[in-house]
mmCIF file of C-alpha atoms in Angstrom:
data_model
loop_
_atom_site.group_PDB
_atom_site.id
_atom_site.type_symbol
_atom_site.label_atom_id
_atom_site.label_comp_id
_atom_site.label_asym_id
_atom_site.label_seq_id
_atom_site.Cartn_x
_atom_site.Cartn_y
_atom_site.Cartn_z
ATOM 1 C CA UNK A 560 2.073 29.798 -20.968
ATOM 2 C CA UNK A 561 4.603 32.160 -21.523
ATOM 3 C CA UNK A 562 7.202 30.700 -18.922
ATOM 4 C CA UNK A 563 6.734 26.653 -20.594
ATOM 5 C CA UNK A 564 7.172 28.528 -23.916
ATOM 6 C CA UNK A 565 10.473 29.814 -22.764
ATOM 7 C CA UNK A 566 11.444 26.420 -20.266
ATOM 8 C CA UNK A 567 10.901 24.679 -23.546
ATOM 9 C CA UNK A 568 13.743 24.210 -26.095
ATOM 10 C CA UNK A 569 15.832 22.080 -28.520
ATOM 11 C CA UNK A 570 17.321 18.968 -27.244
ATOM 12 C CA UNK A 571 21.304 19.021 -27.059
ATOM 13 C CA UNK A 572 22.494 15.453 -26.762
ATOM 14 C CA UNK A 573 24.701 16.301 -23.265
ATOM 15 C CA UNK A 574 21.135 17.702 -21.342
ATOM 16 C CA UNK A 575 19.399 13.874 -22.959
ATOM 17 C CA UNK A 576 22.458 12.107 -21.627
ATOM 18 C CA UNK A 577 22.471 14.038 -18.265
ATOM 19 C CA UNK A 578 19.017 13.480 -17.680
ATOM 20 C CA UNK A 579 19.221 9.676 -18.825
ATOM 21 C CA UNK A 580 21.523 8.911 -16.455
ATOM 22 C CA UNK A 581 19.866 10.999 -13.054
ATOM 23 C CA UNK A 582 15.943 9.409 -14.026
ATOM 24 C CA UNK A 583 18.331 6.199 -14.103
ATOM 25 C CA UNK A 584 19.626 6.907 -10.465
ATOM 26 C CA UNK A 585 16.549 8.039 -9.469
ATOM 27 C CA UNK A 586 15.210 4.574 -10.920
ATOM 28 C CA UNK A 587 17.996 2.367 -9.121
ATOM 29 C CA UNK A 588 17.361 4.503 -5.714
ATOM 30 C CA UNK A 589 13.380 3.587 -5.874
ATOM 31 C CA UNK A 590 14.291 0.414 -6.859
ATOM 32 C CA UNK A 591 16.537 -0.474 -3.876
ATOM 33 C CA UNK A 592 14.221 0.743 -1.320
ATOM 34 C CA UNK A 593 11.436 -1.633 -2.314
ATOM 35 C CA UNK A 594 13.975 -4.277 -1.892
ATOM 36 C CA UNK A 595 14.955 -3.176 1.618
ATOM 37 C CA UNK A 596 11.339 -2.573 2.678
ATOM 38 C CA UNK A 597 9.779 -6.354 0.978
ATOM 39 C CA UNK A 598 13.015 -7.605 2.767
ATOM 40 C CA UNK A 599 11.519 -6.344 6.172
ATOM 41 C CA UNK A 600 8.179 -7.035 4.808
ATOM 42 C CA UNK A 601 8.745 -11.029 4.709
ATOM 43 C CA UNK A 602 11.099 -11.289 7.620
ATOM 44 C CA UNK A 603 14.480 -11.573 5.645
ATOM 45 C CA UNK A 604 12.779 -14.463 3.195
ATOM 46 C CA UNK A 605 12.637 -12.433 0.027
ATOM 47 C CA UNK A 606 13.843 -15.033 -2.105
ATOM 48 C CA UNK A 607 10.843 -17.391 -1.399
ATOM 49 C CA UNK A 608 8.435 -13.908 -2.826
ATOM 50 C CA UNK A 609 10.542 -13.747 -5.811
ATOM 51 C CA UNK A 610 10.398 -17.572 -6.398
ATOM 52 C CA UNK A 611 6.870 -17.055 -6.766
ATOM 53 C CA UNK A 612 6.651 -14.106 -9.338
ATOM 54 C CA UNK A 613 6.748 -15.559 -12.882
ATOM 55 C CA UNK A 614 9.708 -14.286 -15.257
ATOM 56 C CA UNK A 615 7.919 -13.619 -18.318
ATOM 57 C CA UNK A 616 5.724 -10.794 -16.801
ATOM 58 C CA UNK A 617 8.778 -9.440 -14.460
ATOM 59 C CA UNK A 618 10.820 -9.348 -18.205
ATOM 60 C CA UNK A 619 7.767 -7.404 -19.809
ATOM 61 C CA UNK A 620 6.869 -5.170 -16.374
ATOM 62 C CA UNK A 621 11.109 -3.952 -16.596
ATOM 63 C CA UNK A 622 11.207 -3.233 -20.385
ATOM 64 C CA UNK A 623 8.247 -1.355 -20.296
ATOM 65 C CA UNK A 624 9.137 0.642 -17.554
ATOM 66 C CA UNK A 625 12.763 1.208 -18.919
ATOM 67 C CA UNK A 626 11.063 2.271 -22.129
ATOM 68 C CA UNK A 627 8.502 4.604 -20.560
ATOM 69 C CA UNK A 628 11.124 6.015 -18.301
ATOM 70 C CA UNK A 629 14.059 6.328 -21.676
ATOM 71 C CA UNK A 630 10.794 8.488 -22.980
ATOM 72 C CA UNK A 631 10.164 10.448 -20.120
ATOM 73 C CA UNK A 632 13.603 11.950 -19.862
ATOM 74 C CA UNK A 633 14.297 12.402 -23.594
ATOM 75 C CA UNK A 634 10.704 14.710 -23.193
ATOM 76 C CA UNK A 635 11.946 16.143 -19.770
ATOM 77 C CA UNK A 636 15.641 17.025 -21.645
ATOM 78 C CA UNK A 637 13.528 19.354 -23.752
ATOM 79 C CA UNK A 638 12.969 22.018 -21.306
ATOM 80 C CA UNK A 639 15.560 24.360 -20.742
ATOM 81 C CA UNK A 640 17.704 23.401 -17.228
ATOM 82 C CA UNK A 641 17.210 25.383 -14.036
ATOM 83 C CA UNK A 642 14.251 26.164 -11.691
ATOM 84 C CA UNK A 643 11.418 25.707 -13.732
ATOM 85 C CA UNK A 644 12.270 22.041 -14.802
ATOM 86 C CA UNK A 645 13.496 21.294 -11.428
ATOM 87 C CA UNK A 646 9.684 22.373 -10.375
ATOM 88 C CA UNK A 647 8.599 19.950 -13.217
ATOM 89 C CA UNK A 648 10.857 16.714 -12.173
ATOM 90 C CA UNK A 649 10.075 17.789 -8.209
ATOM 91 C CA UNK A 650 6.309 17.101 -8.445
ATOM 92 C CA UNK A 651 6.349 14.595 -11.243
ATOM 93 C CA UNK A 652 9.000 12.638 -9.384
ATOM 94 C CA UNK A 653 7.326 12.504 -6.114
ATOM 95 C CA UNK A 654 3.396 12.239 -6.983
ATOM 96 C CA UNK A 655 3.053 10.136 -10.322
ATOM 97 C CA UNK A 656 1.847 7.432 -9.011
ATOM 98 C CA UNK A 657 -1.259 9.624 -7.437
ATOM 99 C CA UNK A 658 -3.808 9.685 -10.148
ATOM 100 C CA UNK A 659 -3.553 5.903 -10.264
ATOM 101 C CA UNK A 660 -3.941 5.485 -6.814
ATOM 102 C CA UNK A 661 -6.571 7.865 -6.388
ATOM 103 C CA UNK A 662 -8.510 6.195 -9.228
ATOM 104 C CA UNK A 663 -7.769 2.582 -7.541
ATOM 105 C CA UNK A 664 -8.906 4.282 -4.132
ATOM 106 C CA UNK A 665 -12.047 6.189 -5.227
ATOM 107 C CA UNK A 666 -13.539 4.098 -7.703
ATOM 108 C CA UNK A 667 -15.662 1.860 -5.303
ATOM 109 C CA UNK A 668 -16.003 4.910 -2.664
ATOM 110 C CA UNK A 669 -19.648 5.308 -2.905
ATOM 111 C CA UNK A 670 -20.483 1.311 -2.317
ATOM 112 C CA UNK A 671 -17.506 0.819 -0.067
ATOM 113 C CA UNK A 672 -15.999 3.790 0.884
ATOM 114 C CA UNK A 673 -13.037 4.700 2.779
ATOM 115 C CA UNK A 674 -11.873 5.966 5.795
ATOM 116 C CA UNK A 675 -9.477 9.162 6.328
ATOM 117 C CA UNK A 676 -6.521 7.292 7.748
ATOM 118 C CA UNK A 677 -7.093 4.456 4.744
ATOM 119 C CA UNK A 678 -7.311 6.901 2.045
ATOM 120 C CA UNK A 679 -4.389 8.951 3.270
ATOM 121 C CA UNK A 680 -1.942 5.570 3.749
ATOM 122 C CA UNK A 681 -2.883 4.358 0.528
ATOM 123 C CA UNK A 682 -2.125 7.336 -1.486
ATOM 124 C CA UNK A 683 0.586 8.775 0.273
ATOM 125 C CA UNK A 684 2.510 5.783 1.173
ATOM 126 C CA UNK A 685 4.422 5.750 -1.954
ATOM 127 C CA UNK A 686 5.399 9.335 -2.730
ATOM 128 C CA UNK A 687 6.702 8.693 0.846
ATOM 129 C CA UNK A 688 9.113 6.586 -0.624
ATOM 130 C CA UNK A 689 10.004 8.576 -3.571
ATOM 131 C CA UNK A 690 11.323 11.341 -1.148
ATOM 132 C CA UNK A 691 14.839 10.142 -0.711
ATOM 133 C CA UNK A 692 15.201 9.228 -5.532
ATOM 134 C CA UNK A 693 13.489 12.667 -5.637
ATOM 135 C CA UNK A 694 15.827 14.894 -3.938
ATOM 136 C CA UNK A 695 18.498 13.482 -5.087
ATOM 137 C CA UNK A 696 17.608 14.475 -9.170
ATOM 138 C CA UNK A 697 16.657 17.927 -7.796
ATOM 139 C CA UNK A 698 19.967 18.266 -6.210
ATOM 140 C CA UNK A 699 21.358 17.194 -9.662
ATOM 141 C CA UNK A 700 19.421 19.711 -11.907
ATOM 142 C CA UNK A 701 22.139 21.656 -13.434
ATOM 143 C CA UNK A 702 21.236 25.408 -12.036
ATOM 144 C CA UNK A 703 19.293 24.799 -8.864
ATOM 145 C CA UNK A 704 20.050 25.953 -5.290
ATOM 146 C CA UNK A 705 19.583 23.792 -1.847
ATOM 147 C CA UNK A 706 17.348 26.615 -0.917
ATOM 148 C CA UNK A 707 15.348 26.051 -4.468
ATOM 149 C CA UNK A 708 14.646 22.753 -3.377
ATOM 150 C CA UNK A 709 13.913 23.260 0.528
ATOM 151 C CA UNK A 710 11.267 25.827 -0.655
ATOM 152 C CA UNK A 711 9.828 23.268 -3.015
ATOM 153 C CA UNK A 712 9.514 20.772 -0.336
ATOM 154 C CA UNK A 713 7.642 23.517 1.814
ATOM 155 C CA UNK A 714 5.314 23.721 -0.823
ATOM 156 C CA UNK A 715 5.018 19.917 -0.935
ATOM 157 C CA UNK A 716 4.420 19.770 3.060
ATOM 158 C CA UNK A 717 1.360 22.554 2.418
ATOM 159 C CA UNK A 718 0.112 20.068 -0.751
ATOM 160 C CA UNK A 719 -0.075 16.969 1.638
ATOM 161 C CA UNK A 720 -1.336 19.115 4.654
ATOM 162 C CA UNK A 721 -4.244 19.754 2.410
ATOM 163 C CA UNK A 722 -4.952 16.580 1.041
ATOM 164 C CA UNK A 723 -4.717 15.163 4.574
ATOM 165 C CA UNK A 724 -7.797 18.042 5.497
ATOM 166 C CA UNK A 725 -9.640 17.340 2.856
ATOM 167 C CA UNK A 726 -9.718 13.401 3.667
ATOM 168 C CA UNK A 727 -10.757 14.115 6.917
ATOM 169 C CA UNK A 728 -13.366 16.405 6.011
ATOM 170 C CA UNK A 729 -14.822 13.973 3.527
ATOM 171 C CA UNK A 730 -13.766 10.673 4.400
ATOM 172 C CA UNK A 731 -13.577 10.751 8.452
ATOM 173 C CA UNK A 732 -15.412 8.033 10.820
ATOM 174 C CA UNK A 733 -15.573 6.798 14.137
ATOM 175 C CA UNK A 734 -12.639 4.658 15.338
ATOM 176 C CA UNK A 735 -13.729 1.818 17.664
ATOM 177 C CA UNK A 736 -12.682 0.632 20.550
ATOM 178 C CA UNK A 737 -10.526 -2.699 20.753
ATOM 179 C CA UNK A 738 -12.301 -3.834 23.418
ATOM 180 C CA UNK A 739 -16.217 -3.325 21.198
ATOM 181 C CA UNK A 740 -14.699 -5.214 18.544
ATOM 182 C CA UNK A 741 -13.113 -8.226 20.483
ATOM 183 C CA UNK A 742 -16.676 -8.452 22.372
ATOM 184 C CA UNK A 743 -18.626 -7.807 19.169
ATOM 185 C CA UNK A 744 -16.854 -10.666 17.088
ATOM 186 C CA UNK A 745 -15.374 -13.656 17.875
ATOM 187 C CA UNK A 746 -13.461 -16.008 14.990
ATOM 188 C CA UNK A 747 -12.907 -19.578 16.213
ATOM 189 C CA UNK A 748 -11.396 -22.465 14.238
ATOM 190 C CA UNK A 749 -13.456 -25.885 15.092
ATOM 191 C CA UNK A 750 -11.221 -28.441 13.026
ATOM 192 C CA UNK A 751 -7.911 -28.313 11.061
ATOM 193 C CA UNK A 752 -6.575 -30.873 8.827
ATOM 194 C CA UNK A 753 -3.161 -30.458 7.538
ATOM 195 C CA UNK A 754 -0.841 -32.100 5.082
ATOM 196 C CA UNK A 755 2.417 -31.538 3.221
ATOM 197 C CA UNK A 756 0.646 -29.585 0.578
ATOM 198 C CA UNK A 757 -1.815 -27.409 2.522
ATOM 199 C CA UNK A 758 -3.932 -27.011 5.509
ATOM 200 C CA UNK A 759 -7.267 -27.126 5.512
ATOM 201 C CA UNK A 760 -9.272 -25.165 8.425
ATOM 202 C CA UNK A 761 -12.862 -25.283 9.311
ATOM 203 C CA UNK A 762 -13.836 -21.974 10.865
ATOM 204 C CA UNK A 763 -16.464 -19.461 12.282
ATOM 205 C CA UNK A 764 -17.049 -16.238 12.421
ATOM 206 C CA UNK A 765 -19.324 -15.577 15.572
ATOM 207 C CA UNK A 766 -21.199 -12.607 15.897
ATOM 208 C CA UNK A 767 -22.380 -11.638 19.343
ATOM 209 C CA UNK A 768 -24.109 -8.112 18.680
ATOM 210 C CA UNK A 769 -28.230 -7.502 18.458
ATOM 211 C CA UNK A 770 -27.901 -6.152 15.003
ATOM 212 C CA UNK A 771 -25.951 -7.605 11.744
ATOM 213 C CA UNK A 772 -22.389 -7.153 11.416
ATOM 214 C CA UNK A 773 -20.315 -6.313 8.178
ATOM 215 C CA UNK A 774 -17.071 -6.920 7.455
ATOM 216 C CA UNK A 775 -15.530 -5.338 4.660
ATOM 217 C CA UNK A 776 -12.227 -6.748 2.744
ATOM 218 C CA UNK A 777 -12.052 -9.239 4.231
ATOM 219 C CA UNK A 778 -8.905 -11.480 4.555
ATOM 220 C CA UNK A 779 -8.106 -15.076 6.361
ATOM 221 C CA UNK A 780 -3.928 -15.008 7.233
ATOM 222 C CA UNK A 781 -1.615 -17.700 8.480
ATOM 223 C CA UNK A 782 1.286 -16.262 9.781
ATOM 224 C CA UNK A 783 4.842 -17.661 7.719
ATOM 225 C CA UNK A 784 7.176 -17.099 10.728
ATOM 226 C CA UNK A 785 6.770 -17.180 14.814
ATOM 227 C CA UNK A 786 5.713 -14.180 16.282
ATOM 228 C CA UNK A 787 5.223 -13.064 19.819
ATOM 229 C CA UNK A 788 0.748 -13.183 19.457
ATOM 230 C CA UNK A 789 1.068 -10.083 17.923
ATOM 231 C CA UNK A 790 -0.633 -9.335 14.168
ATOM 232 C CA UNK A 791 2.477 -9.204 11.932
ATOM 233 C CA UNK A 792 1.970 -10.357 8.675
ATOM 234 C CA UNK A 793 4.695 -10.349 6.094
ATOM 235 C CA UNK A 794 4.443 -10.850 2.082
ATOM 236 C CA UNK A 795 5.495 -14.736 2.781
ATOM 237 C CA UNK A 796 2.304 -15.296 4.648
ATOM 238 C CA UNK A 797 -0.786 -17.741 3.483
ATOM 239 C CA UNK A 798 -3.695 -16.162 2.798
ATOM 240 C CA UNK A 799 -7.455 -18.143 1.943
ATOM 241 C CA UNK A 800 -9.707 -16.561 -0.104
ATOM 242 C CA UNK A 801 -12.855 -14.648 1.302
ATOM 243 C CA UNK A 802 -15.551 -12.544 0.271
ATOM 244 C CA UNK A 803 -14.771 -8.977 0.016
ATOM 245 C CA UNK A 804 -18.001 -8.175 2.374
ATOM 246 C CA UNK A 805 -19.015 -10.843 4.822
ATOM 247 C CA UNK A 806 -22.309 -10.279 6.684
ATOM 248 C CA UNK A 807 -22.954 -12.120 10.134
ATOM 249 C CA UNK A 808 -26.577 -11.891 11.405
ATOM 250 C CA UNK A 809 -27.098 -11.203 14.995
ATOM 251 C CA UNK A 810 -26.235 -13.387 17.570
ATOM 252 C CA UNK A 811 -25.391 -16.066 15.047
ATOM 253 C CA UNK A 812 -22.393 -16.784 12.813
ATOM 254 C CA UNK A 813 -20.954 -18.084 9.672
ATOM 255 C CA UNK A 814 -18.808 -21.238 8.685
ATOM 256 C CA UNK A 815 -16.012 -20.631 6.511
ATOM 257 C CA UNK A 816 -14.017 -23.732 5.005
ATOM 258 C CA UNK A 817 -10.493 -22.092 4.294
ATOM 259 C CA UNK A 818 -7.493 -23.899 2.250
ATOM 260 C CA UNK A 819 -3.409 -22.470 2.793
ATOM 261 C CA UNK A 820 -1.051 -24.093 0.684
ATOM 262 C CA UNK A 821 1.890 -24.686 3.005
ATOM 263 C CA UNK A 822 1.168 -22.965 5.701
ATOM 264 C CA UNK A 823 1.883 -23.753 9.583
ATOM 265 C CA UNK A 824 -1.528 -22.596 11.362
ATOM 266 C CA UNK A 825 0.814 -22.761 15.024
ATOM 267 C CA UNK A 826 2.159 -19.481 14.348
ATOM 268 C CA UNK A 827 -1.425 -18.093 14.264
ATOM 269 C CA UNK A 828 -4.464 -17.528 12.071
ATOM 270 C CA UNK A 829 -6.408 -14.143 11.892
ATOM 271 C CA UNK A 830 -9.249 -12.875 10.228
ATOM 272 C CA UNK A 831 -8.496 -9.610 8.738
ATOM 273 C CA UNK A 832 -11.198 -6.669 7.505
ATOM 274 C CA UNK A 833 -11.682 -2.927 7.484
ATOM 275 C CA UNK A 834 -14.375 -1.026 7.954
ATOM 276 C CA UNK A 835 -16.557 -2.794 10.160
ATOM 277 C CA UNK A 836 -20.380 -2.186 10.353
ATOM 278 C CA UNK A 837 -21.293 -3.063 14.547
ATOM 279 C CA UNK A 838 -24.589 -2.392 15.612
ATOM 280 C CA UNK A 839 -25.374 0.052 12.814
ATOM 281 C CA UNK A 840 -22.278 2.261 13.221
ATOM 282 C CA UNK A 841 -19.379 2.457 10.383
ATOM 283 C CA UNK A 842 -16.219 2.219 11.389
ATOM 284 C CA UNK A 843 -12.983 3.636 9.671
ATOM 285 C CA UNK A 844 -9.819 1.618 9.854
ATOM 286 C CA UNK A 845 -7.404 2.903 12.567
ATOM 287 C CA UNK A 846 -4.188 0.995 10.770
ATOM 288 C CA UNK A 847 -2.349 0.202 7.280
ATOM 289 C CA UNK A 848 -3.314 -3.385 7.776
ATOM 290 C CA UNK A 849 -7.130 -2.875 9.307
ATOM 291 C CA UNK A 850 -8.263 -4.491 11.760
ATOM 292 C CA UNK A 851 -7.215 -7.960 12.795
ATOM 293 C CA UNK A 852 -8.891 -10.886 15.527
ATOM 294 C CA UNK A 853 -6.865 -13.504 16.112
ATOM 295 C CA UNK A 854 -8.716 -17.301 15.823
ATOM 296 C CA UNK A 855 -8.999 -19.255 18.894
ATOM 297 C CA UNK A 856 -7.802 -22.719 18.215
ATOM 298 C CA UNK A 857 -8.917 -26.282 19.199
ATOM 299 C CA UNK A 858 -6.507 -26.325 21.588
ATOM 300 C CA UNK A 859 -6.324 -23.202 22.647
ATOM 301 C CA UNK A 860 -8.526 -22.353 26.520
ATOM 302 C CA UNK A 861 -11.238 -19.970 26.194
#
């Protein structure tokens, strides 16, 4: 309490202005790797994602956040410069967004809950990213060291280490193998009928197992751009909507009618879930993206 008491101080205009302009940077830095990564993320066609957000809530979204983050550093100028407010901006800069995720992440746990790898990826992903804005306002904080911040980001490595643990210990199931799943479910297209606007498919979900299978999350993508047969989805793809949990009794299947608004199905159509349920065993995801089973087409040969 003491040390906070003492960190804490009057706020000169030149420490409000210093600070203004690093959370800025730091801002900008953020900012420009999202662009780089949705760039990769939709094959180079990031134009045709932003064509689809509407301006009025991208003009709201960037005020408020200008406004929260003009806040932020005016409260952050108040504490005296040097270590202790370099500790402050270190883990506020890397792990805000945690709580939220964490909340997003847990609050279904119980009914639906998560594997290790899925809670790990989808909490850690973005403080990932915040690495590279992070360091650099450390750097900047008028009274630090490099060695200041290298021990910091020991500390950080032990932080993650033990979240990591305690997802495993809490969180961890068995990991399939490709070859149960692609003999355990089959997903196989009987008709498509396509048109300017969209594409409409007629599909099924076979199950082949003695006991019911569950699919949780579940997601129906056309691919945007040619791929090689791989499962490489970017932001521009189609996707149909699906029930978050489908369930496939044994050795039967489901019919799903699916709609894509301009979509191409010859660059391939997968069904995509995590967690599946075969023959009564849970299974965590294994990748960011889940798992994935490519639809056999009309004219494709068994």
């Amino acid at each position: 309490m003491i040390v906070w008491r003492k960190a804490f101080h009057s706020m000169p205009p030149v420490s409000y202005a210093n600070v203004l302009k690093r959370s800025l940077m730091y801002l900008l830095i953020w900012v420009s790797e999202l662009a780089v990564i949705l760039y990769i993320m939709t094959d180079g066609q990031l134009g045709q994602l932003i064509s689809k957000w509407e301006r009025e809530v991208v003009f709201i979204v960037t005020g408020v956040v200008l406004l929260l983050w003009i806040s932020v550093s005016r409260i952050y100028s108040c504490f005296q410069a040097g270590h202790t407010r370099m500790l402050i901006g270190g883990w506020a800069g890397l792990f805000w967004p945690l709580p939220l995720t964490l909340i997003l992440t847990l609050a279904d746990s119980e009914n639906n809950p998560h594997g290790a790898l899925h809670l790990i990826s989808d909490n850690l992903h973005i403080p990932l990213l915040l690495v590279i804005p992070t360091l650099y306002f450390m750097l900047t904080e008028p009274g630090t060291t490099k060695k200041q911040v290298l021990k910091f980001m020991g500390s950080v490595g032990v932080f993650i280490a033990i979240f990591t643990a305690v997802c495993y210990c809490f969180y961890d199931k068995p990991i399939p193998e490709e070859n149960l799943l692609q003999q355990a479910i089959e997903f196989k297209v009987d008709h498509v009928k396509s048109t300017k606007a969209a594409t409409s498919v007629k599909a099924r979900i076979i199950n082949h197992t003695d006991e019911p299978a569950i699919l949780g999350n579940c997601d129906a993508i056309i691919l945007s751009h040619p791929n090689k047969g791989d499962f490489s989805p970017c932001m521009c793809s189609r996707h149909a909507g699906l029930p978050d949990t489908i369930i496939i009794p044994a050795h039967s299947s489901i019919s799903l009618n699916l709609v894509f608004s301009q979509a191409d199905i010859n660059y391939g159509l997968w069904l995509c879930f995590y967690e599946p349920t075969i023959n009564g065993v849970t299974y965590q995801s294994n990748q960011f993206c889940g798992y994935a089973i490519k639809a056999q087409l009309p004219t494709d040969t068994p």
